[in-house]
């Protein structure tokens, strides 16, 4: 009986595939939430599992599989998975950051890179030996044909990782257009993971390029490091989906939050100003654009147009600037000298100590405590 011998690096690939399968099953038994990012995470995990398993079979000669699968079908499974992991990751991030995001026909465009590569494999009838550059009976394909398919399998996922990073930058801007307060912890962790994927897939591309100019041993070592990073990222993404993903705030669909192209009317400007200066609506904690618009009976688009075009800022900055002014008045009032800074920030509409200190220091140029000392000292000299 023949024994299969795996080195530790093969075990990492095997563990990645097995863990992805187990995590995808576990993901399905979790309580169903409003957004479908869980299903997209499951798809991403299954795709990574297929890619890891096929990579192991392709490069490990000790795996004995049926020739039909090993030589003919394996390239289709491998490169189909490699080309789909980028779109799956991008759509996962999209579902995390967009309210009620659902897969639609327009999303089918993300299948095109995978279909193109599968068609390429079919037209040139590339086998596993061809992909490994093993000539059989003197029949080998030009290296450029094989290089192209490997090039695409590294460039396309990296392009989607870049798109995901840009999506998160846009998401932060959208949060500032819709919310007066939001926690940055969940978003920061998602940023770290997304940049981790970008670095990992960038490393894959670098390994692919360096393999053409370095020794086989060096290329193998670089590729092995890539496998370890992928294993760590899979665990990190699943942990994030359990701990933080459900806490992210969802933004409205793009068409409902884009400001009107028309210049805001004077009546709309007066309504917004009246709500802030007379009604002091900014004192409401966790105020968002939808609540603000409902309160003054204007469409969100029109409120956005007033804040963005007339006042030249976003909702987050606009509301919190009023809160800072309210806090300054409380801190400078000798009769309120016994109020703690925590009491001041809560009474001003803030609900986060870190956000209050960060925003106050940025707008005023000093901490709340320093500002209070300065203003009370002025009063004592009068």
Short mmCIF file of C-alpha atoms in Angstrom, two decimals, residues 8 82 118 123 137 196 298 350 373:
data_model
loop_
_atom_site.label_atom_id
_atom_site.label_comp_id
_atom_site.label_asym_id
_atom_site.label_seq_id
_atom_site.Cartn_x
_atom_site.Cartn_y
_atom_site.Cartn_z
CA UNK A 8 4.10 20.98 6.51
CA UNK A 82 -8.84 31.64 -8.80
CA UNK A 118 -12.28 28.73 -18.90
CA UNK A 123 -9.75 26.47 -26.91
CA UNK A 137 5.89 13.05 -25.95
CA UNK A 196 -4.50 42.28 4.30
CA UNK A 298 -37.72 67.45 3.38
CA UNK A 350 -22.22 63.33 21.68
CA UNK A 373 -9.24 76.32 31.92
#
